[in-house]
């Protein structure tokens, strides 16, 4: 079923759901002015200094040129300094307060869900404002932007640190995917918001939810690789559609 607004039927599904899990991608931050990776549709992936995102955010470049990887992330951090949570992020934080069992799983590293007030948050791909030591693996906040030092040095042992972000070709951190799978499998309602669903293993989560019996609702201005398997496609912008689910209690 394809809808362009929240109908009474959809509202009832939402109101009756006891366990809601949500997977978000770059699209939910688009209305905060943060570029998406594919700019919607199959337009060219984001490039910077002539390199594709998939090369800039890769384990390979991290191994050969960590300074350039830090410059790439520092460039994105600079853009994020101005970014604020939009109505879509804020609506999801409101949903959590009203739902007895709510989990937000995000592919984004921009910290905007936490800034919007979401508490039960699984950051599958890490966080752009955190660094991780290459020697002792301790993590620390690295909010100086532009970076005072490239690479930042570990506050504990002084060794060089890397962005605490999962790059292409890297495993997700221990346990987080299992927690995301478990939250997807127990959901009554599973929302997939602002993702082209091409990156794995994140893109498997809606399938996990569906196989476990959840109703899957996609929120996106365009069709995606998983539109064929969802129960409802809500065509439009997250910032406009997600607040519609929140009826002020009379
Ligand atoms: C792994 C952090 C196992 C970094 C990210 C070949 C070589 C190496 C790896 C692979 C390979 N082939 C396949 C792989 C696996 C790879 C993968 O899936 N590649 C894809 C490209 C095919 N996956 C991995 O490498 C993962 N690890 O597999 O480990 C392993 C490891 C080692 C050895 C063996 C096995 C790790 C993946 C994590 C990578 N890190 N992010 C950074 O941010 O730079 S991924 C990054 O890209 C994002 O986090 C996100 O996941 C993805 C981007 O996707 P989206 O978020 O969906 O964004 P996109 O722009 O695509 O779409 C935006 C959508 O929003 C659009 O649909 C648009 O219509 C919509 N939209 C726009 N405006 C709005 C909107 N929606 C709502 N409202 C709006 N207003
Ligand atoms: Zn260290």
Coordinates of C-alpha atoms and ligand atoms in Angstrom, one line a residue:
X1 CA 0.0 0.0 0.0
X2 CA 1.4 3.4 -0.9
X3 CA 0.2 6.5 1.1
X4 CA 1.2 10.1 1.1
X5 CA -0.2 10.9 4.5
X6 CA -1.0 9.2 7.8
X7 CA -4.5 7.7 7.3
X8 CA -6.8 6.7 10.2
X9 CA -5.9 3.0 9.5
X10 CA -2.2 3.8 9.8
X11 CA -2.8 5.8 12.9
X12 CA -4.7 2.9 14.5
X13 CA -1.8 0.5 13.7
X14 CA 0.6 3.0 15.4
X15 CA -1.6 3.6 18.4
X16 CA -2.1 -0.2 18.9
X17 CA 1.6 -1.1 18.6
X18 CA 3.2 -2.0 21.9
X19 CA 6.7 -2.5 20.5
X20 CA 8.0 -0.1 17.9
X21 CA 11.5 -0.4 16.3
X22 CA 12.9 2.1 13.8
X23 CA 15.8 2.0 11.4
X24 CA 17.0 5.4 10.1
X25 CA 19.5 6.4 7.4
X26 CA 20.9 9.7 6.1
X27 CA 17.5 10.8 4.7
X28 CA 16.2 11.7 8.2
X29 CA 19.0 14.3 8.6
X30 CA 18.5 15.7 5.1
X31 CA 16.0 18.3 6.4
X32 CA 18.7 19.4 8.9
X33 CA 20.9 20.3 5.9
X34 CA 23.1 17.2 6.1
X35 CA 23.9 15.8 2.7
X36 CA 22.8 12.3 2.0
X37 CA 25.1 9.7 0.5
X38 CA 23.2 9.1 -2.7
X39 CA 21.3 12.4 -2.8
X40 CA 18.1 10.4 -3.4
X41 CA 17.5 8.0 -6.3
X42 CA 20.6 6.6 -8.0
X43 CA 22.3 9.9 -8.5
X44 CA 26.1 9.9 -8.2
X45 CA 27.3 9.0 -4.7
X46 CA 28.8 11.9 -2.7
X47 CA 32.3 12.7 -3.8
X48 CA 35.0 14.9 -2.1
X49 CA 38.4 15.7 -3.5
X50 CA 37.5 13.5 -6.4
X51 CA 37.0 10.4 -4.2
X52 CA 33.7 8.6 -3.6
X53 CA 32.3 8.2 -0.1
X54 CA 32.8 4.4 -0.3
X55 CA 36.6 5.1 -0.8
X56 CA 36.9 8.0 1.7
X57 CA 35.0 6.0 4.4
X58 CA 36.9 2.8 3.8
X59 CA 39.2 0.5 5.9
X60 CA 41.6 0.6 3.0
X61 CA 42.1 4.4 3.1
X62 CA 42.3 4.3 6.9
X63 CA 45.2 1.9 6.6
X64 CA 47.0 3.9 3.9
X65 CA 46.2 7.5 4.7
X66 CA 44.6 8.1 8.1
X67 CA 45.3 11.8 7.9
X68 CA 43.1 12.1 4.8
X69 CA 40.3 10.1 6.4
X70 CA 40.4 12.5 9.4
X71 CA 40.3 15.5 7.0
X72 CA 37.2 13.9 5.3
X73 CA 35.5 13.4 8.7
X74 CA 36.6 16.9 9.9
X75 CA 35.0 18.4 6.7
X76 CA 31.7 16.6 7.6
X77 CA 32.0 17.6 11.2
X78 CA 32.3 21.2 10.1
X79 CA 29.0 20.9 8.2
X80 CA 27.4 19.3 11.3
X81 CA 28.4 22.2 13.6
X82 CA 25.4 24.1 12.1
X83 CA 23.0 21.1 12.0
X84 CA 20.1 20.9 14.4
X85 CA 17.6 18.0 14.9
X86 CA 14.7 18.5 12.5
X87 CA 10.9 17.7 13.1
X88 CA 11.6 14.1 12.1
X89 CA 14.2 13.5 14.8
X90 CA 12.1 15.3 17.3
X91 CA 9.0 13.3 16.4
X92 CA 10.9 10.0 17.0
X93 CA 12.0 11.2 20.4
X94 CA 8.3 12.0 21.2
X95 CA 7.3 8.5 19.9
X96 CA 9.7 7.0 22.4
X97 CA 8.1 8.8 25.3
X98 CA 4.7 7.5 24.3
X99 CA 5.6 3.9 23.5
X100 CA 6.2 1.2 26.1
X101 CA 9.0 -0.6 24.1
X102 CA 10.8 1.7 21.6
X103 CA 14.2 1.1 20.0
X104 CA 15.8 3.5 17.5
X105 CA 18.5 1.9 15.3
X106 CA 20.5 4.4 13.2
X107 CA 23.0 4.1 10.5
X108 CA 23.9 7.8 10.9
X109 CA 27.0 9.0 12.8
X110 CA 25.8 12.6 13.1
X111 CA 24.5 12.4 16.7
X112 CA 21.3 14.2 15.8
X113 CA 19.0 11.6 17.3
X114 CA 20.7 11.9 20.6
X115 CA 20.6 15.7 20.3
X116 CA 16.8 15.4 19.7
X117 CA 16.4 13.5 23.0
X118 CA 16.2 9.8 21.8
X119 CA 17.4 7.6 24.7
X120 CA 17.2 3.9 23.5
X121 CA 19.5 4.5 20.5
X122 CA 21.7 1.9 18.7
X123 CA 24.4 3.7 16.6
X124 CA 25.3 0.8 14.2
X125 CA 28.1 2.8 12.5
X126 CA 29.5 4.8 15.4
X127 CA 29.6 8.5 16.1
X128 CA 31.5 11.2 14.2
X129 CA 32.2 13.1 17.5
X130 CA 34.0 10.1 19.1
X131 CA 37.6 8.9 18.5
X132 CA 39.1 5.5 19.3
X133 CA 42.7 4.8 20.2
X134 CA 44.5 2.6 17.7
X135 CA 46.6 1.1 20.5
X136 CA 44.5 0.8 23.6
X137 CA 41.0 1.1 21.9
X138 CA 39.8 3.5 24.5
X139 CA 37.2 6.0 23.1
X140 CA 37.0 9.7 23.9
X141 CA 35.0 12.7 22.7
X142 CA 36.8 14.7 20.0
X143 CA 34.7 17.8 19.5
X144 CA 37.4 20.2 18.5
X145 CA 36.4 21.2 14.9
X146 CA 38.5 21.9 12.9
X147 CA 40.7 19.3 14.5
X148 CA 43.5 20.8 16.6
X149 CA 45.7 17.8 15.8
X150 CA 45.5 15.3 13.0
X151 CA 45.3 12.5 14.1
X152 CA 44.0 13.3 17.6
X153 CA 46.1 11.6 20.3
X154 CA 44.6 9.2 22.9
X155 CA 43.9 10.9 26.2
X156 CA 45.1 7.7 28.0
X157 CA 48.2 6.5 26.2
X158 CA 49.0 9.3 23.8
X159 CA 48.9 7.0 20.7
X160 CA 47.2 8.1 17.5
X161 CA 43.4 7.7 17.4
X162 CA 40.9 7.1 14.6
X163 CA 37.3 8.2 14.1
X164 CA 35.0 5.8 16.2
X165 CA 33.0 5.0 13.1
X166 CA 32.5 1.8 11.1
X167 CA 34.1 2.2 7.7
X168 CA 33.2 0.1 4.6
X169 CA 34.9 -3.2 4.9
X170 CA 34.9 -3.2 8.7
X171 CA 32.9 -5.2 11.2
X172 CA 30.3 -3.5 13.3
X173 CA 31.3 -3.2 17.0
X174 CA 30.8 -6.3 19.1
X175 CA 27.2 -7.0 20.0
X176 CA 25.5 -4.0 18.6
X177 CA 24.1 -5.8 15.5
X178 CA 22.7 -8.6 17.6
X179 CA 20.9 -6.0 19.8
X180 CA 19.5 -4.4 16.6
X181 CA 18.4 -7.8 15.3
X182 CA 16.7 -8.6 18.6
X183 CA 14.9 -5.2 18.6
X184 CA 13.8 -5.8 15.0
X185 CA 12.6 -9.3 15.6
X186 CA 10.4 -8.3 18.7
X187 CA 8.8 -5.3 17.1
X188 CA 5.0 -5.2 16.3
X189 CA 5.7 -2.3 14.0
X190 CA 9.1 -1.6 12.2
X191 CA 9.7 1.7 10.5
X192 CA 12.4 2.2 7.9
X193 CA 13.0 5.9 7.5
X194 CA 15.3 7.8 5.1
X195 CA 17.5 4.9 3.9
X196 CA 18.2 3.6 0.4
X197 CA 18.7 0.2 2.1
X198 CA 21.8 -0.7 0.1
X199 CA 24.3 -1.0 2.9
X200 CA 24.6 -4.3 4.8
X201 CA 24.2 -5.6 7.4
X202 CA 21.8 -2.7 8.3
X203 CA 19.6 -3.3 5.3
X204 CA 18.8 -6.9 6.6
X205 CA 17.0 -5.6 9.6
X206 CA 13.7 -4.8 7.9
X207 CA 13.7 -8.4 6.5
X208 CA 14.4 -9.7 10.0
X209 CA 11.4 -7.7 11.3
X210 CA 9.1 -8.8 8.6
X211 CA 10.1 -12.5 8.9
X212 CA 9.3 -12.3 12.7
X213 CA 5.8 -11.0 12.0
X214 CA 6.2 -7.2 12.2
X215 CA 4.3 -4.8 10.0
X216 CA 7.0 -2.8 8.1
X217 CA 6.4 0.8 7.2
X218 CA 8.8 2.7 4.9
X219 CA 9.1 6.5 5.0
X220 CA 10.9 7.9 2.0
X221 CA 10.2 10.4 -0.8
X222 CA 11.3 7.7 -3.2
X223 CA 11.0 3.9 -3.7
X224 CA 14.0 1.9 -2.5
X225 CA 15.5 -1.6 -2.8
X226 CA 13.2 -2.9 -0.1
X227 CA 9.9 -1.2 -1.2
X228 CA 8.8 -4.5 -2.7
X229 CA 8.7 -6.2 0.7
X230 CA 7.2 -3.5 3.0
X231 CA 3.5 -3.4 4.1
X232 CA 3.2 0.4 3.7
X233 CA 5.2 2.9 1.8
X234 CA 4.6 6.4 3.1
X235 CA 5.9 8.6 0.3
X236 CA 7.3 11.9 1.6
X237 CA 9.7 13.7 3.9
X238 CA 10.3 12.4 7.4
X239 CA 10.1 15.9 8.8
X240 CA 6.5 16.3 7.4
X241 CA 5.2 12.7 7.9
X242 CA 6.5 11.6 11.3
X243 CA 4.9 14.4 13.4
X244 CA 1.5 13.4 11.8
X245 CA 1.5 10.2 14.0
X246 CA 1.5 12.3 17.2
X247 CA -2.1 13.3 18.0
X248 CA -2.2 15.7 20.9
X249 CA -4.1 13.7 23.5
X250 CA -7.5 15.4 24.0
Ligands
LIG1 C1 30.6 -5.3 6.7 C2 29.8 5.3 8.5 C3 31.3 -7.4 7.3 C4 30.8 6.0 7.7 C5 28.8 3.7 6.9 C6 32.8 -4.6 -1.1 C7 33.9 -4.2 -0.4 C8 33.8 -3.9 1.0 C9 32.5 -4.1 1.6 C10 31.5 -4.5 0.8 C11 31.6 -4.7 -0.5 N1 30.4 -5.1 -1.0 C12 29.5 -5.2 0.0 C13 30.1 -4.8 1.1 C14 29.6 -4.7 2.4 C15 29.4 -3.2 2.7 C16 28.2 -2.7 1.9 O1 27.1 -3.0 2.3 N2 28.5 -2.0 0.8 C17 27.4 -1.5 0.0 C18 27.8 -0.1 -0.5 C19 27.1 -2.5 -1.1 N3 29.1 -3.2 4.1 C20 30.2 -3.0 4.9 O2 31.3 -2.9 4.6 C21 29.8 -3.1 6.4 N4 30.6 -4.1 7.1 O3 30.0 -5.8 5.8 O4 31.3 -6.1 7.6 C22 32.7 -7.8 6.9 C23 33.8 -6.9 7.2 C24 35.0 -7.3 6.8 C25 35.2 -8.5 6.2 C26 34.1 -9.3 5.9 C27 32.9 -9.0 6.2 C28 30.0 -1.8 7.1 C29 29.0 -0.8 6.5 C30 29.1 0.5 7.3 C31 29.8 1.6 6.5 N5 29.7 2.9 7.2 N6 28.7 4.9 7.6 C32 30.4 7.3 7.1 O5 29.3 7.8 7.6 O6 31.1 7.8 6.3 S1 27.6 3.4 5.8 C33 26.9 4.8 5.3 O7 26.3 4.6 4.1 C34 25.7 5.1 6.2 O8 25.9 4.9 7.6 C35 24.6 4.3 5.7 O9 24.6 3.0 6.2 C36 25.0 4.2 4.2 C37 24.2 5.3 3.5 O10 23.0 4.8 3.3 P1 21.7 5.7 3.7 O11 21.8 6.1 5.1 O12 20.6 4.9 3.2 O13 21.8 7.0 2.8 P2 21.5 7.2 1.3 O14 22.0 8.5 0.9 O15 22.0 6.0 0.5 O16 19.9 7.2 1.2 C38 19.2 8.3 1.7 C39 17.7 8.0 1.6 O17 17.0 9.0 2.2 C40 17.3 7.9 0.1 O18 16.5 6.8 -0.1 C41 16.4 9.2 0.0 O19 15.3 9.0 -0.9 C42 15.9 9.4 1.4 N7 15.6 10.7 1.7 C43 16.1 11.9 1.2 N8 15.5 13.0 1.9 C44 14.6 12.4 2.8 C45 14.6 11.0 2.7 N9 13.9 10.2 3.5 C46 13.0 10.8 4.3 N10 12.9 12.2 4.5 C47 13.7 13.0 3.7 N11 13.6 14.4 3.8
LIG2 ZN1 45.3 4.8 23.9

